[in-house]
């Protein structure tokens, strides 16, 4: 029975290239401060390729105090929007040699404890935060960790790094589309009033009504939150009220629309 072939080591590459193991390590890690002749660098790369040498990310991480992993915190795993965010983050992380840890934050979980667990225990190199249940407590908790993070699909006071879309402009276009179809009573199932996205979408809703020459009626705005259950509850409240029924609905999220 043949013994399992051992993995190529950094010493094997060094011997094959006629250099030290330290030189191989610095070249293979892309150390830009390491000065070496071009022909020597190429000889090391050729030797690594010839021996099918695969550098250990774990070993490299220990040397430079990095884990080559990122953490993403999301409020919903079954929401198609968040699923696409996770997919995009995972793909980009892989392209840069990183792994992605996914943490789901349910409504009854403390945000700060999730961030701390990923940073202190899982030792991720950075956080992608796609949820912010309470900005007043969530942002200070993130800043206190003194660790790289970026907000996704939201902004917050005091945070410089974020990725957002034009929620206000998109909402305005949605309402204009309904108005162009002939609707004059357009209700809005809104997100939670203190949330960044909810504020943007409400402004867009109002702007869309104004552009269509329609008056804003506060009674046609019912807070639904971002869940299917919330959408159903808000729609029921709207239909059972004394307000003249709307002929169209602009929902804050896909799940709220499904609930409606």
Coordinates of C-alpha atoms in Angstrom, one line a residue:
X1 CA 0.0 0.0 0.0
X2 CA 1.4 3.4 -1.0
X3 CA 1.9 5.9 1.8
X4 CA 0.0 9.1 1.4
X5 CA 2.2 11.7 -0.3
X6 CA 3.2 14.5 2.1
X7 CA 2.4 18.1 1.3
X8 CA 5.2 20.3 -0.1
X9 CA 6.8 22.5 2.6
X10 CA 8.4 25.8 2.4
X11 CA 11.7 24.1 3.0
X12 CA 11.2 22.0 -0.1
X13 CA 10.6 25.2 -2.2
X14 CA 13.7 26.8 -0.6
X15 CA 15.9 23.8 -1.4
X16 CA 14.6 23.6 -5.0
X17 CA 15.2 27.3 -5.6
X18 CA 18.5 27.5 -3.7
X19 CA 17.4 30.1 -1.3
X20 CA 16.5 30.4 2.4
X21 CA 13.0 29.5 3.8
X22 CA 12.7 33.1 5.0
X23 CA 13.1 34.3 1.4
X24 CA 10.5 31.9 0.1
X25 CA 8.1 33.0 2.9
X26 CA 8.5 36.7 2.2
X27 CA 8.1 36.3 -1.6
X28 CA 5.1 34.0 -1.4
X29 CA 3.4 36.4 1.1
X30 CA 3.8 39.3 -1.2
X31 CA 6.0 41.3 1.2
X32 CA 6.6 44.5 -0.7
X33 CA 9.4 45.6 1.7
X34 CA 11.5 42.5 0.8
X35 CA 14.3 43.5 -1.6
X36 CA 15.3 40.7 -3.9
X37 CA 16.5 40.4 -7.4
X38 CA 13.8 39.8 -10.0
X39 CA 15.5 36.6 -11.2
X40 CA 15.6 35.2 -7.6
X41 CA 12.0 36.1 -7.1
X42 CA 11.0 34.4 -10.3
X43 CA 13.1 31.3 -9.4
X44 CA 11.2 31.0 -6.1
X45 CA 7.8 31.4 -7.9
X46 CA 8.8 28.8 -10.5
X47 CA 9.9 26.4 -7.8
X48 CA 6.6 26.8 -5.9
X49 CA 4.6 26.2 -9.0
X50 CA 6.8 23.1 -10.0
X51 CA 6.3 21.6 -6.5
X52 CA 2.6 22.6 -6.3
X53 CA 3.3 24.5 -3.1
X54 CA 0.2 26.0 -1.4
X55 CA 1.0 28.6 1.4
X56 CA -0.8 28.0 4.6
X57 CA -3.3 30.8 5.3
X58 CA -3.4 29.8 8.9
X59 CA 0.4 30.0 9.4
X60 CA 0.5 33.3 7.5
X61 CA -2.4 34.6 9.7
X62 CA -0.5 33.7 12.9
X63 CA 2.6 35.6 11.6
X64 CA 0.7 38.8 10.9
X65 CA -2.1 38.5 13.5
X66 CA -4.9 38.0 10.9
X67 CA -7.4 35.2 10.4
X68 CA -8.4 36.1 6.8
X69 CA -12.0 35.9 7.8
X70 CA -14.8 38.5 7.8
X71 CA -18.1 38.5 9.7
X72 CA -21.4 39.6 8.3
X73 CA -24.4 40.3 10.6
X74 CA -27.8 40.1 9.0
X75 CA -31.3 40.3 10.5
X76 CA -32.9 37.9 8.0
X77 CA -31.6 34.8 6.2
X78 CA -34.8 34.2 4.2
X79 CA -35.1 37.7 2.8
X80 CA -34.1 37.7 -0.9
X81 CA -32.4 41.1 -0.5
X82 CA -30.2 40.0 2.4
X83 CA -29.5 36.7 0.6
X84 CA -28.1 38.7 -2.3
X85 CA -26.0 40.8 0.1
X86 CA -24.5 37.7 1.7
X87 CA -23.9 36.1 -1.7
X88 CA -22.0 39.3 -2.9
X89 CA -20.0 39.6 0.3
X90 CA -19.0 35.9 0.2
X91 CA -18.0 36.1 -3.5
X92 CA -15.9 39.3 -2.9
X93 CA -14.3 37.8 0.2
X94 CA -13.3 34.6 -1.6
X95 CA -11.8 36.7 -4.5
X96 CA -9.5 38.2 -1.9
X97 CA -8.6 35.0 -0.1
X98 CA -11.0 35.5 2.8
X99 CA -13.7 33.4 4.4
X100 CA -17.1 34.8 5.5
X101 CA -18.8 34.0 8.8
X102 CA -22.6 34.6 8.8
X103 CA -24.3 35.7 12.0
X104 CA -28.0 36.0 12.2
X105 CA -29.5 38.6 14.6
X106 CA -33.0 37.9 15.6
X107 CA -35.1 40.6 17.1
X108 CA -34.6 39.3 20.7
X109 CA -30.8 39.2 20.4
X110 CA -28.4 41.8 21.7
X111 CA -26.5 43.4 18.8
X112 CA -23.4 44.3 20.9
X113 CA -22.9 40.7 22.0
X114 CA -23.0 39.5 18.4
X115 CA -20.3 42.0 17.3
X116 CA -18.1 41.2 20.3
X117 CA -18.4 37.4 19.7
X118 CA -17.3 37.7 16.1
X119 CA -14.4 40.0 16.9
X120 CA -13.2 38.6 20.3
X121 CA -13.9 34.9 19.9
X122 CA -14.0 34.3 16.1
X123 CA -11.3 36.9 15.6
X124 CA -12.6 38.1 12.3
X125 CA -10.5 40.8 10.6
X126 CA -13.5 43.0 9.9
X127 CA -17.3 43.3 10.2
X128 CA -20.0 43.8 7.6
X129 CA -23.1 45.1 9.4
X130 CA -26.3 44.7 7.4
X131 CA -28.5 45.3 10.5
X132 CA -28.8 48.0 13.0
X133 CA -31.7 47.5 15.3
X134 CA -30.9 50.4 17.6
X135 CA -28.6 53.0 16.2
X136 CA -28.1 54.7 19.6
X137 CA -26.6 51.5 21.1
X138 CA -25.4 49.6 18.1
X139 CA -23.1 52.2 16.7
X140 CA -21.3 52.9 20.0
X141 CA -20.9 49.1 20.5
X142 CA -19.2 48.9 17.1
X143 CA -17.0 51.9 17.7
X144 CA -16.0 50.6 21.2
X145 CA -14.6 47.4 19.6
X146 CA -12.0 49.5 17.8
X147 CA -12.2 47.1 14.8
X148 CA -12.8 47.7 11.1
X149 CA -16.5 47.6 10.1
X150 CA -18.7 48.8 7.3
X151 CA -22.5 49.3 7.3
X152 CA -24.5 47.9 4.4
X153 CA -27.8 49.3 3.2
X154 CA -27.9 51.9 5.9
X155 CA -26.1 55.0 7.2
X156 CA -25.6 56.1 10.8
X157 CA -24.3 59.3 12.5
X158 CA -20.6 59.1 13.2
X159 CA -19.9 56.2 10.8
X160 CA -17.9 57.0 7.7
X161 CA -17.8 53.6 6.0
X162 CA -21.1 52.4 4.5
X163 CA -22.6 51.1 1.2
X164 CA -26.2 52.3 0.4
X165 CA -28.5 52.6 -2.6
X166 CA -30.8 55.5 -3.5
X167 CA -33.7 54.5 -1.3
X168 CA -35.4 57.8 -1.6
X169 CA -35.1 58.0 -5.4
X170 CA -36.3 54.4 -5.8
X171 CA -39.3 55.0 -3.6
X172 CA -40.2 58.2 -5.5
X173 CA -40.1 56.3 -8.8
X174 CA -42.3 53.5 -7.4
X175 CA -45.0 55.9 -6.4
X176 CA -44.8 57.7 -9.7
X177 CA -45.2 54.4 -11.4
X178 CA -48.4 53.7 -9.5
X179 CA -49.7 57.2 -10.2
X180 CA -49.0 56.7 -13.9
X181 CA -51.2 53.6 -13.8
X182 CA -54.1 55.8 -12.7
X183 CA -54.0 55.4 -8.9
X184 CA -54.8 58.4 -6.8
X185 CA -55.0 56.8 -3.3
X186 CA -51.6 55.2 -2.7
X187 CA -50.9 53.9 0.8
X188 CA -47.5 53.3 2.3
X189 CA -46.6 50.4 4.5
X190 CA -43.7 52.0 6.2
X191 CA -40.6 50.7 8.1
X192 CA -40.0 51.6 11.7
X193 CA -39.9 55.4 11.9
X194 CA -36.5 55.7 13.6
X195 CA -34.7 53.6 10.9
X196 CA -32.5 55.1 8.2
X197 CA -34.1 53.2 5.4
X198 CA -37.7 53.9 6.6
X199 CA -37.0 57.7 6.7
X200 CA -35.5 57.6 3.2
X201 CA -38.5 55.6 1.8
X202 CA -41.0 57.8 3.4
X203 CA -39.4 60.9 1.9
X204 CA -39.4 59.2 -1.5
X205 CA -43.1 58.3 -1.0
X206 CA -43.9 61.9 -0.3
X207 CA -41.8 63.2 -3.2
X208 CA -43.5 60.7 -5.6
X209 CA -47.0 61.9 -4.5
X210 CA -45.9 65.5 -5.0
X211 CA -44.5 64.9 -8.5
X212 CA -47.8 63.2 -9.4
X213 CA -49.8 66.1 -8.1
X214 CA -51.2 64.1 -5.3
X215 CA -51.7 65.3 -1.7
X216 CA -49.9 63.5 1.2
X217 CA -52.4 61.9 3.6
X218 CA -50.9 60.8 6.9
X219 CA -53.7 58.3 7.5
X220 CA -52.5 56.3 4.4
X221 CA -49.2 55.6 6.1
X222 CA -49.1 52.6 8.4
X223 CA -46.0 51.3 10.1
X224 CA -45.4 47.7 9.1
X225 CA -41.8 47.1 9.9
X226 CA -39.9 44.8 7.6
X227 CA -41.5 41.4 8.1
X228 CA -44.3 39.5 6.4
X229 CA -46.2 39.4 9.7
X230 CA -45.9 43.1 10.0
X231 CA -47.1 43.7 6.5
X232 CA -50.2 41.6 7.1
X233 CA -50.9 43.4 10.3
X234 CA -50.5 46.8 8.8
X235 CA -52.6 46.0 5.8
X236 CA -55.4 44.6 8.0
X237 CA -55.3 47.8 10.1
X238 CA -55.5 50.0 7.0
X239 CA -58.5 48.0 5.6
X240 CA -60.4 48.0 8.9
X241 CA -59.9 51.7 9.5
X242 CA -62.4 54.4 8.6
X243 CA -60.0 55.9 6.0
X244 CA -61.2 55.6 2.4
X245 CA -59.5 52.6 1.0
X246 CA -56.4 52.9 -1.2
X247 CA -56.3 51.4 -4.6
X248 CA -52.5 50.8 -4.5
X249 CA -49.9 50.0 -1.9
X250 CA -46.2 51.0 -1.8
X251 CA -44.6 48.7 0.8
X252 CA -41.3 49.4 2.4
X253 CA -39.9 45.9 1.8
X254 CA -40.6 42.8 -0.3
X255 CA -41.6 40.8 2.8
X256 CA -44.0 43.5 4.0
X257 CA -45.6 43.4 0.5
X258 CA -46.0 39.7 0.7
X259 CA -47.7 40.0 4.0
X260 CA -50.0 42.7 2.6

